[in-house]
Tab-separated table of C-alpha atoms in Angstrom:
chain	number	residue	atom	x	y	z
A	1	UNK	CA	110.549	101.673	91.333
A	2	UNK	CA	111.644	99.653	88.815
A	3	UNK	CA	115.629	99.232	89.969
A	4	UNK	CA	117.821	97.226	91.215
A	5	UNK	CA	119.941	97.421	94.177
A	6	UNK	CA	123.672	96.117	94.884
A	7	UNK	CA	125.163	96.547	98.574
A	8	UNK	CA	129.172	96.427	98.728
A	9	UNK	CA	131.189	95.986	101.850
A	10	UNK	CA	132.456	99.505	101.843
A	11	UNK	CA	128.982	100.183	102.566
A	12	UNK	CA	127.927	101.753	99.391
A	13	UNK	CA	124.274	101.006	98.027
A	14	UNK	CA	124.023	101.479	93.957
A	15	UNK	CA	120.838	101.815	92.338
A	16	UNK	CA	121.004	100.277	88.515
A	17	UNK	CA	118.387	100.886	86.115
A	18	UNK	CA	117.282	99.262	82.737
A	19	UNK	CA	118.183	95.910	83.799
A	20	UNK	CA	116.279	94.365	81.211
A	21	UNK	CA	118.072	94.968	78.078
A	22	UNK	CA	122.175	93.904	78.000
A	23	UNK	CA	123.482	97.020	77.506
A	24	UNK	CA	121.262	98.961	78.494
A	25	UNK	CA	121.673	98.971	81.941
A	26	UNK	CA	122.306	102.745	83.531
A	27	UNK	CA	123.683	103.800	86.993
A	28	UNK	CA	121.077	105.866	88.652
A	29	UNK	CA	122.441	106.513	92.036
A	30	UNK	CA	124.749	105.864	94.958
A	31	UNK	CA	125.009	106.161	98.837
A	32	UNK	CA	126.855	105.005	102.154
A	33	UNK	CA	123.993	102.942	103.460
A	34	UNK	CA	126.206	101.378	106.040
A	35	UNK	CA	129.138	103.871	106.538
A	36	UNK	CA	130.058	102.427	110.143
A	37	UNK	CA	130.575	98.683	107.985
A	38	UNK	CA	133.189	96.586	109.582
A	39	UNK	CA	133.501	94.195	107.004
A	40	UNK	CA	135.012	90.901	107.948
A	41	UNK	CA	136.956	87.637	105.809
A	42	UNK	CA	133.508	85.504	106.257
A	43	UNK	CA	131.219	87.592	107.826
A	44	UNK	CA	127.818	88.639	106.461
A	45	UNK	CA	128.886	91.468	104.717
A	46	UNK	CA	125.857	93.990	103.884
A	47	UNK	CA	122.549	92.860	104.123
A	48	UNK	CA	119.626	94.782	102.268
A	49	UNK	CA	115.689	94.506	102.693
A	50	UNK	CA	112.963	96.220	100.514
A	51	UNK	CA	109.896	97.168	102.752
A	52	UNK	CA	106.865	96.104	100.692
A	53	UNK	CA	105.222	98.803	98.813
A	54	UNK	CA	107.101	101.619	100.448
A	55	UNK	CA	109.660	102.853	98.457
A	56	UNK	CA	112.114	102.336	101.612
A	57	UNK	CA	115.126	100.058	102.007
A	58	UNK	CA	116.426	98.782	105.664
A	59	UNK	CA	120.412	98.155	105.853
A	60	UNK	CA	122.573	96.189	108.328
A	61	UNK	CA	125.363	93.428	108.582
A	62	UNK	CA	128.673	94.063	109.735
A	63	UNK	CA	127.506	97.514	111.402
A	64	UNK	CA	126.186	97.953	115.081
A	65	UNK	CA	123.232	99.922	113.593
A	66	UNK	CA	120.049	98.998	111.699
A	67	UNK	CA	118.247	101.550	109.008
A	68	UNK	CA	115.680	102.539	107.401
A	69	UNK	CA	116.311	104.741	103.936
A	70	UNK	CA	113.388	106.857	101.861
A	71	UNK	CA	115.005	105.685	98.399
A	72	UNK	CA	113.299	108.162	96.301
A	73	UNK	CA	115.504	111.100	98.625
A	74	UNK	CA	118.436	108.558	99.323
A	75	UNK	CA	118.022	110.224	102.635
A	76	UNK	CA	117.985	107.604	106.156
A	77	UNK	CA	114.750	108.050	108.571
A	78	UNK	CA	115.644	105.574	110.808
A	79	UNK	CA	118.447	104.496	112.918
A	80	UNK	CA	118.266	101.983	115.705
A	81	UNK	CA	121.269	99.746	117.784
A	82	UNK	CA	121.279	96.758	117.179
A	83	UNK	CA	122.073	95.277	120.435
A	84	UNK	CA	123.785	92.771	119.254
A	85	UNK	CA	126.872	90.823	120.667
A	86	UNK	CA	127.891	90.720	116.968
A	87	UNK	CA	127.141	91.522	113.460
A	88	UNK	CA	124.149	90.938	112.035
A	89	UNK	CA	123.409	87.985	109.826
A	90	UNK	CA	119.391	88.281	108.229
A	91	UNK	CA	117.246	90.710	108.444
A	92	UNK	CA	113.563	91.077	107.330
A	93	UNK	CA	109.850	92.715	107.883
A	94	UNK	CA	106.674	91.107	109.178
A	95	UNK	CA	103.513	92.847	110.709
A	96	UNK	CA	100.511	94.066	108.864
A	97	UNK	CA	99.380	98.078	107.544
A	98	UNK	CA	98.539	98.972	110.631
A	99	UNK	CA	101.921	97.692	112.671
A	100	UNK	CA	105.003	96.876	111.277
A	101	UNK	CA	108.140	95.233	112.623
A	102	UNK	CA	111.826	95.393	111.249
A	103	UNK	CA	113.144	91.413	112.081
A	104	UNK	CA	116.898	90.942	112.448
A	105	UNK	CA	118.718	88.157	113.220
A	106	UNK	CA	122.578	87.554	114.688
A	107	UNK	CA	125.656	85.593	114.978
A	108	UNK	CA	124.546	85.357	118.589
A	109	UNK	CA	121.551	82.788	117.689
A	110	UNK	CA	118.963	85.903	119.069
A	111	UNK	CA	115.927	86.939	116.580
A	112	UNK	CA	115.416	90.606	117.070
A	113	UNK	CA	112.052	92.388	116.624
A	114	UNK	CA	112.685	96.170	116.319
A	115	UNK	CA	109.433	98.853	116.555
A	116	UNK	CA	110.187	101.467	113.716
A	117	UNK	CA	107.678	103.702	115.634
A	118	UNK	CA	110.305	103.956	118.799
A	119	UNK	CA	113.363	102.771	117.157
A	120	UNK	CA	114.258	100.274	119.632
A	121	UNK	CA	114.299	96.443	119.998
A	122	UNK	CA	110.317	95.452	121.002
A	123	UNK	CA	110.799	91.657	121.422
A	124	UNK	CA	113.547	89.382	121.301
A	125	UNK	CA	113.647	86.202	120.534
A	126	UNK	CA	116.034	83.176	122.123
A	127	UNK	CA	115.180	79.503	120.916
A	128	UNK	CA	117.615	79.371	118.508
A	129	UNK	CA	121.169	78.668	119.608
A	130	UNK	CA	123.734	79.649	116.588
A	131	UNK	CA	123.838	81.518	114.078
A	132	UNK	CA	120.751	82.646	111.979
A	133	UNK	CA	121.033	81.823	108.547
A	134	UNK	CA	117.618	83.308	107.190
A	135	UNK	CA	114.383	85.100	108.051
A	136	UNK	CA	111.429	85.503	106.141
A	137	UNK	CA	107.795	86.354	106.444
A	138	UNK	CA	105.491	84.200	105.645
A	139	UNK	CA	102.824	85.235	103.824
A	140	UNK	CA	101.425	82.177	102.477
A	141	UNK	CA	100.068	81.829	105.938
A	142	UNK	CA	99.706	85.073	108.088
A	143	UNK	CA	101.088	88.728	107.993
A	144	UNK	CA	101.627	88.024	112.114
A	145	UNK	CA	104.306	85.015	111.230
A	146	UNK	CA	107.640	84.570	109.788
A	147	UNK	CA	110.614	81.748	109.812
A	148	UNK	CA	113.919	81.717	110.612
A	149	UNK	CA	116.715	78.935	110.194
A	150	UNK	CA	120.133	78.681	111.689
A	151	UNK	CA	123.288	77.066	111.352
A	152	UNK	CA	122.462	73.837	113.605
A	153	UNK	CA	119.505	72.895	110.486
A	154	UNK	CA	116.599	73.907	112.244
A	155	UNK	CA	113.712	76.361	111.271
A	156	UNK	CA	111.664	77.728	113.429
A	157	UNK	CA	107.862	79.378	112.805
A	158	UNK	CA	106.843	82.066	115.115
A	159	UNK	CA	103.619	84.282	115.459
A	160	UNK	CA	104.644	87.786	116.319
A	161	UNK	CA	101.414	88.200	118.726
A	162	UNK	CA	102.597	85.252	120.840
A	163	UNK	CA	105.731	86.314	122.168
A	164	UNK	CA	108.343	84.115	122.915
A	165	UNK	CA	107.543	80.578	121.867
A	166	UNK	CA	107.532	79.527	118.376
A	167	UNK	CA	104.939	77.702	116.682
A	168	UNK	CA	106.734	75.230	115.439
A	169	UNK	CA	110.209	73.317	114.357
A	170	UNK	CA	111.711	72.200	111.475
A	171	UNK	CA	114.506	69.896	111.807
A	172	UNK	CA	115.279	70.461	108.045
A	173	UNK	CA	119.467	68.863	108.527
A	174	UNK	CA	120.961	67.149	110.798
A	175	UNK	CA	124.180	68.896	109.687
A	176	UNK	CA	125.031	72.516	109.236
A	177	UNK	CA	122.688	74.822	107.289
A	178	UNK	CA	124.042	77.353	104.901
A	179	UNK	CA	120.797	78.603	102.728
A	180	UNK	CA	117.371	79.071	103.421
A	181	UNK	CA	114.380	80.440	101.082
A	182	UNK	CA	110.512	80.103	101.482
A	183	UNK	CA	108.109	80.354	98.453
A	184	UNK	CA	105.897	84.011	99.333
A	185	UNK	CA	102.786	82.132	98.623
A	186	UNK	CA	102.914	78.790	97.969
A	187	UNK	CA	103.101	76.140	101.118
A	188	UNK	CA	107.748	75.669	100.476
A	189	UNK	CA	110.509	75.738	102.343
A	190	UNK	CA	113.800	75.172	100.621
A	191	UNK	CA	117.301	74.660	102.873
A	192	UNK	CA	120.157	73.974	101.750
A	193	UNK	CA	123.693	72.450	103.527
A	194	UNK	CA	127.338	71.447	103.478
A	195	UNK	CA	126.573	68.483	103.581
A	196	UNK	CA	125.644	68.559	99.358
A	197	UNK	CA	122.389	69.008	99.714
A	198	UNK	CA	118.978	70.927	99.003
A	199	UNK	CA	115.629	70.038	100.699
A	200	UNK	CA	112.233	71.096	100.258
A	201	UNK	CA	109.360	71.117	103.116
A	202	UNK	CA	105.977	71.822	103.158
A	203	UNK	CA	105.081	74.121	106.167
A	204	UNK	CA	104.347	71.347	108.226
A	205	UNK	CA	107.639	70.241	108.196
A	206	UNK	CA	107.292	67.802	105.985
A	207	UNK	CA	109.874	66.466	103.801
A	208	UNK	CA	108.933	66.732	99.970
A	209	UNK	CA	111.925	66.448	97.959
A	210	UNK	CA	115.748	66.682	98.221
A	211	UNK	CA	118.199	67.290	95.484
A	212	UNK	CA	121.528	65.888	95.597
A	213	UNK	CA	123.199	65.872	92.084
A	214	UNK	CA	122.808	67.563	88.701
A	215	UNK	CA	121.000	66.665	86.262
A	216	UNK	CA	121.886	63.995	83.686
A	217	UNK	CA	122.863	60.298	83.406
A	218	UNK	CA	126.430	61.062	84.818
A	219	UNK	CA	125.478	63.966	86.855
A	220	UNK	CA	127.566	65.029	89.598
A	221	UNK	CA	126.676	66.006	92.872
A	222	UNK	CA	126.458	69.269	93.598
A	223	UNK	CA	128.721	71.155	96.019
A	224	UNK	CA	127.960	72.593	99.613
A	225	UNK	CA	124.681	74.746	99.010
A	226	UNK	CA	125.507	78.724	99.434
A	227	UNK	CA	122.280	80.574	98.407
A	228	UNK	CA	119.095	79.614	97.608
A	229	UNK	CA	116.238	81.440	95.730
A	230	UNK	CA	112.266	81.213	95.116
A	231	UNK	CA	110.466	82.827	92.098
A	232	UNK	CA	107.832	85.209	93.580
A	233	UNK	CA	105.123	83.544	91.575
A	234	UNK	CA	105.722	80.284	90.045
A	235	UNK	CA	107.233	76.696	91.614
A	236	UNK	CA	111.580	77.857	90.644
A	237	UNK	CA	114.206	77.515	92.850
A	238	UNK	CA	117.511	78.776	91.839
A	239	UNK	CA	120.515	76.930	94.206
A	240	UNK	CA	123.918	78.147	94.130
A	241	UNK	CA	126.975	76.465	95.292
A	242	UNK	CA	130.799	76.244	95.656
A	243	UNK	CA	130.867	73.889	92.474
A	244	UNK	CA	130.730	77.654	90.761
A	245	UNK	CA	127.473	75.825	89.277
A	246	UNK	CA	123.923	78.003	89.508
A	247	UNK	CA	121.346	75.719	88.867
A	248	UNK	CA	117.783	76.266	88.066
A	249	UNK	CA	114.545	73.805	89.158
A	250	UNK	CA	111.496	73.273	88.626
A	251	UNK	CA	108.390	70.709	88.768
A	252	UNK	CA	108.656	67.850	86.088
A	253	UNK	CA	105.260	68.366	83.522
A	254	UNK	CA	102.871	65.508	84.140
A	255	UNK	CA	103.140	63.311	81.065
């Protein structure tokens, strides 16, 4: 589609256009995606997930609903309760064509697994015990698996045909977790902290790298990690932090 969405917390979804050129940039739409928001000082606020290839967006956060929108008719298909204790704090799809699942994860530690077919909650799932910080699919390794991290630095690796027991576990830090980004095809996990830190794993839990300070002979260190972000096709992360510093990495060239 070619745009570029922005979710507020007074619910509103706008739909920006022409993103490429400064200037240029053109307001192409607007909606209550969330209209039942509740949002809170340091809560999630709204959380927003393209499905892949479908023209359709899925809403939640600080709402006790989850849905689905057809973006080209700004119109909602889906709505389905949460069930959750409290807001809503990741969300994300995993399944192949012929069965999808919308993934949602709480404050309440729970990893959700809703059927858009019957709009309800299908599976739910209970290893974790805070609150979920991320959830992704991972499709460098299976359209059946995703990850998701929480607050106590652990991420977990689940296959959506074995129900109930992940795969695996990451103990990525030993304090709390803020961030969490995988690479969709290459073998990375990235997680940040508070403690002023970013590491990398491999999907075997593995520890590759961590980053710790800036770059340059007096560089600082940088502050507790807040987002974290992985180009779609090549080996860049993007951390963010509450330094007010965005910084970019990437692989050093072998000389």
């Amino acid at each position: 589609l070619g745009l570029i969405l922005v979710g507020s917390d007074d619910g509103v979804v706008r739909a920006w256009r022409g993103f490429g050129q400064r200037g240029e940039q053109v307001l192409v739409g607007g909606w209550k995606a969330v209209p039942d928001m509740k949002p809170q000082p340091r809560g999630p606020g709204m959380l927003l997930h393209m499905l892949p290839n479908q023209g359709r967006l899925l809403t939640g956060g600080e709402s006790p609903f989850l849905r689905v929108w057809d973006l080209t008719r700004e119109r909602c298909i889906h709505t389905m309760a949460t069930t959750a204790a409290g807001p809503l704090s990741a969300i994300t799809s995993c399944g192949d064509m012929q069965r999808q699942y919308l993934v949602a994860g709480g404050a309440d530690g729970v990893v959700r697994l809703f059927d858009e077919r019957q709009c309800d909650v299908a599976l739910s799932l209970h290893e974790h015990t805070s609150y979920i910080i991320g959830l992704q699919h991972l499709h460098s390794r299976s359209p059946h698996q995703l990850i998701s991290g929480a607050s106590t630095g652990e991420a977990k690796i689940w296959d959506i045909r074995q129900h109930r027991r992940s795969l695996s576990t990451i103990q990525a830090h030993k304090d709390r977790m803020t961030a969490m980004a995988v690479h969709p095809y290459a073998p990375l996990i990235s997680t940040g902290s508070d403690n002023h830190v970013v590491n990398l794993h491999n999907i075997s839990g593995e520890l590759v790298h961590s980053i710790r300070k800036h770059d340059g002979f007096l560089g600082q260190r940088i502050g507790p990690v807040r987002c974290l972000a992985l180009h779609p096709l090549k080996l860049v992360l993007a951390a963010g932090a509450t330094d007010s510093i965005i910084s970019i990495y990437q692989p050093k060239d072998k000389e």
